[in-house]
Amino acid sequence: MIYEVIVSTLNSEGLPNWAPMGLIEQQGSYFLHVFKGSHTYENLMSRGEFVANATDDILAFCLSALGEPVFNCIPALRVSGFVYVEACSWMEFEAVATEEDDLAGRFSCRLLYSDVRRSYRGYNRAKGSIMELLIAATRYRLYDRQFFNGLISNAKALVERTGGEREAQALAFVEGYLEEVFDEGRSR
């Protein structure tokens, strides 16, 4: 099973870096597959700890994937790190082993602590469509503008029918990012 979470790691100055990632759970063990050269990879290699924030806030996923947000956060309890205050729940991990290939590291992780901040408010079709758009946007070099126009059109219809203000803000943020990417000739 892969859970979409927002991972927070600490950089060399002790400041949080936020990145959406798939936390893999297999038979009670946890893994993160992290691309080399990313801030998350560098932070995990130097500190070996992270917090997996589970949230139903799609805008937080978009901001952490395509920007460098400063989220309201509180200190984690068992690792040097931070918890996103709008997280429904969180898990604190220590990376205990790493397997590497040319592109990425696969971190085996030990769960040290978990807790719940608030109840899960739910997921809807608007959030799902934005999540799929967001994942494609992080891989924009693989697709053309027409592909994204279709995803955006679908997401707009679903946000209109099933979304709220956060979903509208998230969609506008991703759409603005993609406009910038394609207007700059894919230079990001």
PDB file of C-alpha atoms in Angstrom:
ATOM      1  CA  MET A   1       0.000   0.000   0.000  1.00  0.00           C
ATOM      2  CA  ILE A   2       1.214   3.499  -0.779  1.00  0.00           C
ATOM      3  CA  TYR A   3      -0.053   6.393   1.328  1.00  0.00           C
ATOM      4  CA  GLU A   4       0.203   9.945   0.008  1.00  0.00           C
ATOM      5  CA  VAL A   5       1.724  12.011   2.818  1.00  0.00           C
ATOM      6  CA  ILE A   6       3.673  15.225   3.215  1.00  0.00           C
ATOM      7  CA  VAL A   7       7.123  14.340   4.457  1.00  0.00           C
ATOM      8  CA  SER A   8       8.998  16.870   6.526  1.00  0.00           C
ATOM      9  CA  THR A   9      12.750  16.662   6.933  1.00  0.00           C
ATOM     10  CA  LEU A  10      15.214  19.139   8.386  1.00  0.00           C
ATOM     11  CA  ASN A  11      17.808  20.912   6.281  1.00  0.00           C
ATOM     12  CA  SER A  12      21.328  21.784   7.453  1.00  0.00           C
ATOM     13  CA  GLU A  13      20.007  24.947   9.172  1.00  0.00           C
ATOM     14  CA  GLY A  14      17.369  22.973  11.071  1.00  0.00           C
ATOM     15  CA  LEU A  15      14.480  24.348   9.004  1.00  0.00           C
ATOM     16  CA  PRO A  16      11.717  22.078   7.705  1.00  0.00           C
ATOM     17  CA  ASN A  17      11.516  20.980   4.092  1.00  0.00           C
ATOM     18  CA  TRP A  18       8.058  19.792   3.003  1.00  0.00           C
ATOM     19  CA  ALA A  19       7.615  17.268   0.181  1.00  0.00           C
ATOM     20  CA  PRO A  20       4.668  15.107  -0.841  1.00  0.00           C
ATOM     21  CA  MET A  21       5.708  11.492  -1.116  1.00  0.00           C
ATOM     22  CA  GLY A  22       4.322   8.010  -1.235  1.00  0.00           C
ATOM     23  CA  LEU A  23       4.977   6.250   2.060  1.00  0.00           C
ATOM     24  CA  ILE A  24       5.102   2.541   1.273  1.00  0.00           C
ATOM     25  CA  GLU A  25       3.812   0.029   3.796  1.00  0.00           C
ATOM     26  CA  GLN A  26       4.522  -3.639   3.126  1.00  0.00           C
ATOM     27  CA  GLN A  27       3.672  -6.264   5.731  1.00  0.00           C
ATOM     28  CA  GLY A  28       4.133  -3.848   8.626  1.00  0.00           C
ATOM     29  CA  SER A  29       7.382  -2.345   7.290  1.00  0.00           C
ATOM     30  CA  TYR A  30       7.713   1.193   5.924  1.00  0.00           C
ATOM     31  CA  PHE A  31       9.775   2.531   3.017  1.00  0.00           C
ATOM     32  CA  LEU A  32      10.397   5.817   1.220  1.00  0.00           C
ATOM     33  CA  HIS A  33      11.650   5.906  -2.361  1.00  0.00           C
ATOM     34  CA  VAL A  34      13.411   9.280  -2.724  1.00  0.00           C
ATOM     35  CA  PHE A  35      15.099  10.708  -5.819  1.00  0.00           C
ATOM     36  CA  LYS A  36      18.761  11.609  -5.492  1.00  0.00           C
ATOM     37  CA  GLY A  37      19.450  15.325  -5.613  1.00  0.00           C
ATOM     38  CA  SER A  38      16.168  16.225  -3.926  1.00  0.00           C
ATOM     39  CA  HIS A  39      16.166  18.161  -0.667  1.00  0.00           C
ATOM     40  CA  THR A  40      14.432  15.244   1.018  1.00  0.00           C
ATOM     41  CA  TYR A  41      17.147  12.825  -0.105  1.00  0.00           C
ATOM     42  CA  GLU A  42      19.943  15.093   1.104  1.00  0.00           C
ATOM     43  CA  ASN A  43      18.203  15.700   4.433  1.00  0.00           C
ATOM     44  CA  LEU A  44      17.552  12.001   5.002  1.00  0.00           C
ATOM     45  CA  MET A  45      21.151  11.130   4.176  1.00  0.00           C
ATOM     46  CA  SER A  46      22.457  13.687   6.683  1.00  0.00           C
ATOM     47  CA  ARG A  47      19.905  13.365   9.517  1.00  0.00           C
ATOM     48  CA  GLY A  48      18.090  10.067   8.958  1.00  0.00           C
ATOM     49  CA  GLU A  49      14.750  11.216  10.411  1.00  0.00           C
ATOM     50  CA  PHE A  50      11.439  12.448   9.054  1.00  0.00           C
ATOM     51  CA  VAL A  51       7.802  13.045   9.838  1.00  0.00           C
ATOM     52  CA  ALA A  52       5.037  11.690   7.575  1.00  0.00           C
ATOM     53  CA  ASN A  53       2.073  14.083   7.799  1.00  0.00           C
ATOM     54  CA  ALA A  54      -1.281  12.627   6.723  1.00  0.00           C
ATOM     55  CA  THR A  55      -3.657  15.377   5.663  1.00  0.00           C
ATOM     56  CA  ASP A  56      -6.838  15.837   3.684  1.00  0.00           C
ATOM     57  CA  ASP A  57      -5.698  19.353   2.650  1.00  0.00           C
ATOM     58  CA  ILE A  58      -5.006  19.151  -1.093  1.00  0.00           C
ATOM     59  CA  LEU A  59      -3.657  22.716  -1.185  1.00  0.00           C
ATOM     60  CA  ALA A  60      -0.865  21.696   1.220  1.00  0.00           C
ATOM     61  CA  PHE A  61       0.097  18.888  -1.171  1.00  0.00           C
ATOM     62  CA  CYS A  62       0.213  21.327  -4.092  1.00  0.00           C
ATOM     63  CA  LEU A  63       2.244  23.940  -2.233  1.00  0.00           C
ATOM     64  CA  SER A  64       4.765  21.398  -0.981  1.00  0.00           C
ATOM     65  CA  ALA A  65       5.146  19.745  -4.394  1.00  0.00           C
ATOM     66  CA  LEU A  66       5.519  22.862  -6.534  1.00  0.00           C
ATOM     67  CA  GLY A  67       6.716  25.543  -4.139  1.00  0.00           C
ATOM     68  CA  GLU A  68       8.641  26.089  -0.954  1.00  0.00           C
ATOM     69  CA  PRO A  69       5.912  26.678   1.616  1.00  0.00           C
ATOM     70  CA  VAL A  70       6.296  27.827   5.172  1.00  0.00           C
ATOM     71  CA  PHE A  71       3.635  25.849   7.021  1.00  0.00           C
ATOM     72  CA  ASN A  72       2.440  26.347  10.569  1.00  0.00           C
ATOM     73  CA  CYS A  73       4.069  23.515  12.461  1.00  0.00           C
ATOM     74  CA  ILE A  74       4.885  22.139  15.886  1.00  0.00           C
ATOM     75  CA  PRO A  75       7.933  20.139  17.004  1.00  0.00           C
ATOM     76  CA  ALA A  76       7.814  16.376  16.572  1.00  0.00           C
ATOM     77  CA  LEU A  77       8.035  14.348  19.764  1.00  0.00           C
ATOM     78  CA  ARG A  78      10.572  11.563  18.990  1.00  0.00           C
ATOM     79  CA  VAL A  79      12.614  12.914  16.058  1.00  0.00           C
ATOM     80  CA  SER A  80      14.216  16.217  15.206  1.00  0.00           C
ATOM     81  CA  GLY A  81      11.526  17.553  12.925  1.00  0.00           C
ATOM     82  CA  PHE A  82       8.163  19.206  12.608  1.00  0.00           C
ATOM     83  CA  VAL A  83       4.506  18.266  12.311  1.00  0.00           C
ATOM     84  CA  TYR A  84       2.189  20.219   9.992  1.00  0.00           C
ATOM     85  CA  VAL A  85      -0.498  21.669  12.303  1.00  0.00           C
ATOM     86  CA  GLU A  86      -3.269  20.883   9.804  1.00  0.00           C
ATOM     87  CA  ALA A  87      -2.267  17.221   9.568  1.00  0.00           C
ATOM     88  CA  CYS A  88      -4.966  14.771  10.554  1.00  0.00           C
ATOM     89  CA  SER A  89      -2.291  12.470  11.915  1.00  0.00           C
ATOM     90  CA  TRP A  90       1.435  11.984  11.714  1.00  0.00           C
ATOM     91  CA  MET A  91       4.108   9.349  12.063  1.00  0.00           C
ATOM     92  CA  GLU A  92       7.690   9.938  13.122  1.00  0.00           C
ATOM     93  CA  PHE A  93      10.352   7.750  11.496  1.00  0.00           C
ATOM     94  CA  GLU A  94      14.011   6.915  11.607  1.00  0.00           C
ATOM     95  CA  ALA A  95      15.643   5.733   8.366  1.00  0.00           C
ATOM     96  CA  VAL A  96      17.528   2.566   9.346  1.00  0.00           C
ATOM     97  CA  ALA A  97      18.855   1.317   5.978  1.00  0.00           C
ATOM     98  CA  THR A  98      19.207   2.544   2.415  1.00  0.00           C
ATOM     99  CA  GLU A  99      19.377   0.720  -0.901  1.00  0.00           C
ATOM    100  CA  GLU A 100      20.481   2.894  -3.811  1.00  0.00           C
ATOM    101  CA  ASP A 101      20.402   2.803  -7.560  1.00  0.00           C
ATOM    102  CA  ASP A 102      21.472   5.446 -10.075  1.00  0.00           C
ATOM    103  CA  LEU A 103      18.346   7.571  -9.577  1.00  0.00           C
ATOM    104  CA  ALA A 104      17.079   7.101  -6.049  1.00  0.00           C
ATOM    105  CA  GLY A 105      17.440   5.725  -2.575  1.00  0.00           C
ATOM    106  CA  ARG A 106      14.959   3.380  -0.958  1.00  0.00           C
ATOM    107  CA  PHE A 107      14.937   4.067   2.762  1.00  0.00           C
ATOM    108  CA  SER A 108      13.791   1.361   5.157  1.00  0.00           C
ATOM    109  CA  CYS A 109      12.142   3.144   8.054  1.00  0.00           C
ATOM    110  CA  ARG A 110      11.366   2.368  11.660  1.00  0.00           C
ATOM    111  CA  LEU A 111       8.218   3.920  13.113  1.00  0.00           C
ATOM    112  CA  LEU A 112       9.075   5.650  16.392  1.00  0.00           C
ATOM    113  CA  TYR A 113       5.817   7.446  17.178  1.00  0.00           C
ATOM    114  CA  SER A 114       2.409   8.249  15.728  1.00  0.00           C
ATOM    115  CA  ASP A 115      -0.482  10.423  16.836  1.00  0.00           C
ATOM    116  CA  VAL A 116      -3.735  12.026  15.696  1.00  0.00           C
ATOM    117  CA  ARG A 117      -4.287  15.812  15.733  1.00  0.00           C
ATOM    118  CA  ARG A 118      -7.813  15.962  14.339  1.00  0.00           C
ATOM    119  CA  SER A 119     -10.402  13.801  12.667  1.00  0.00           C
ATOM    120  CA  TYR A 120     -10.155  13.082   8.972  1.00  0.00           C
ATOM    121  CA  ARG A 121     -12.652  15.285   7.136  1.00  0.00           C
ATOM    122  CA  GLY A 122     -12.810  13.132   4.042  1.00  0.00           C
ATOM    123  CA  TYR A 123     -11.741  12.979   0.455  1.00  0.00           C
ATOM    124  CA  ASN A 124     -13.733  13.841  -2.637  1.00  0.00           C
ATOM    125  CA  ARG A 125     -13.489  13.578  -6.407  1.00  0.00           C
ATOM    126  CA  ALA A 126     -12.161  17.140  -6.704  1.00  0.00           C
ATOM    127  CA  LYS A 127      -9.198  16.314  -4.445  1.00  0.00           C
ATOM    128  CA  GLY A 128      -8.561  13.103  -6.388  1.00  0.00           C
ATOM    129  CA  SER A 129      -8.502  14.903  -9.730  1.00  0.00           C
ATOM    130  CA  ILE A 130      -6.194  17.601  -8.373  1.00  0.00           C
ATOM    131  CA  MET A 131      -3.854  14.968  -6.913  1.00  0.00           C
ATOM    132  CA  GLU A 132      -3.579  13.280 -10.322  1.00  0.00           C
ATOM    133  CA  LEU A 133      -2.994  16.662 -11.998  1.00  0.00           C
ATOM    134  CA  LEU A 134      -0.379  17.502  -9.370  1.00  0.00           C
ATOM    135  CA  ILE A 135       1.525  14.246  -9.876  1.00  0.00           C
ATOM    136  CA  ALA A 136       1.565  14.849 -13.638  1.00  0.00           C
ATOM    137  CA  ALA A 137       2.680  18.466 -13.085  1.00  0.00           C
ATOM    138  CA  THR A 138       5.730  17.261 -11.152  1.00  0.00           C
ATOM    139  CA  ARG A 139       6.607  15.289 -14.306  1.00  0.00           C
ATOM    140  CA  TYR A 140       5.658  18.016 -16.785  1.00  0.00           C
ATOM    141  CA  ARG A 141       8.535  17.186 -19.136  1.00  0.00           C
ATOM    142  CA  LEU A 142       6.765  13.949 -20.074  1.00  0.00           C
ATOM    143  CA  TYR A 143       3.588  15.624 -21.353  1.00  0.00           C
ATOM    144  CA  ASP A 144       2.448  18.367 -23.683  1.00  0.00           C
ATOM    145  CA  ARG A 145       0.162  21.288 -22.960  1.00  0.00           C
ATOM    146  CA  GLN A 146      -2.840  19.574 -24.553  1.00  0.00           C
ATOM    147  CA  PHE A 147      -2.541  16.691 -22.081  1.00  0.00           C
ATOM    148  CA  PHE A 148      -2.657  19.158 -19.189  1.00  0.00           C
ATOM    149  CA  ASN A 149      -5.554  21.085 -20.705  1.00  0.00           C
ATOM    150  CA  GLY A 150      -7.612  17.883 -20.499  1.00  0.00           C
ATOM    151  CA  LEU A 151      -6.647  17.212 -16.884  1.00  0.00           C
ATOM    152  CA  ILE A 152      -7.348  20.820 -15.906  1.00  0.00           C
ATOM    153  CA  SER A 153     -10.740  20.798 -17.626  1.00  0.00           C
ATOM    154  CA  ASN A 154     -11.708  17.610 -15.788  1.00  0.00           C
ATOM    155  CA  ALA A 155     -10.467  18.968 -12.452  1.00  0.00           C
ATOM    156  CA  LYS A 156     -12.367  22.244 -12.915  1.00  0.00           C
ATOM    157  CA  ALA A 157     -15.625  20.365 -13.496  1.00  0.00           C
ATOM    158  CA  LEU A 158     -15.061  18.225 -10.400  1.00  0.00           C
ATOM    159  CA  VAL A 159     -14.041  21.181  -8.219  1.00  0.00           C
ATOM    160  CA  GLU A 160     -17.206  22.968  -9.300  1.00  0.00           C
ATOM    161  CA  ARG A 161     -19.385  19.948  -8.421  1.00  0.00           C
ATOM    162  CA  THR A 162     -17.689  18.501  -5.348  1.00  0.00           C
ATOM    163  CA  GLY A 163     -14.979  20.885  -4.125  1.00  0.00           C
ATOM    164  CA  GLY A 164     -14.660  23.852  -1.843  1.00  0.00           C
ATOM    165  CA  GLU A 165     -12.419  26.883  -1.465  1.00  0.00           C
ATOM    166  CA  ARG A 166      -9.209  24.903  -0.704  1.00  0.00           C
ATOM    167  CA  GLU A 167      -9.732  22.756  -3.788  1.00  0.00           C
ATOM    168  CA  ALA A 168     -10.317  25.866  -5.936  1.00  0.00           C
ATOM    169  CA  GLN A 169      -7.127  27.442  -4.548  1.00  0.00           C
ATOM    170  CA  ALA A 170      -5.157  24.237  -5.139  1.00  0.00           C
ATOM    171  CA  LEU A 171      -6.361  23.963  -8.730  1.00  0.00           C
ATOM    172  CA  ALA A 172      -5.545  27.620  -9.424  1.00  0.00           C
ATOM    173  CA  PHE A 173      -2.063  27.141  -7.947  1.00  0.00           C
ATOM    174  CA  VAL A 174      -1.270  24.096 -10.121  1.00  0.00           C
ATOM    175  CA  GLU A 175      -2.768  25.730 -13.198  1.00  0.00           C
ATOM    176  CA  GLY A 176      -0.627  28.844 -12.613  1.00  0.00           C
ATOM    177  CA  TYR A 177       2.470  26.694 -12.176  1.00  0.00           C
ATOM    178  CA  LEU A 178       1.812  24.887 -15.461  1.00  0.00           C
ATOM    179  CA  GLU A 179       1.166  28.140 -17.323  1.00  0.00           C
ATOM    180  CA  GLU A 180       4.503  29.419 -16.078  1.00  0.00           C
ATOM    181  CA  VAL A 181       6.272  26.190 -17.090  1.00  0.00           C
ATOM    182  CA  PHE A 182       4.878  26.184 -20.605  1.00  0.00           C
ATOM    183  CA  ASP A 183       5.290  29.956 -21.078  1.00  0.00           C
ATOM    184  CA  GLU A 184       8.951  29.678 -20.038  1.00  0.00           C
ATOM    185  CA  GLY A 185       9.544  26.839 -22.458  1.00  0.00           C
ATOM    186  CA  ARG A 186       9.952  24.118 -19.820  1.00  0.00           C
ATOM    187  CA  SER A 187      12.989  25.739 -18.227  1.00  0.00           C
ATOM    188  CA  ARG A 188      12.143  24.749 -14.625  1.00  0.00           C
TER     189      ARG A 188
END
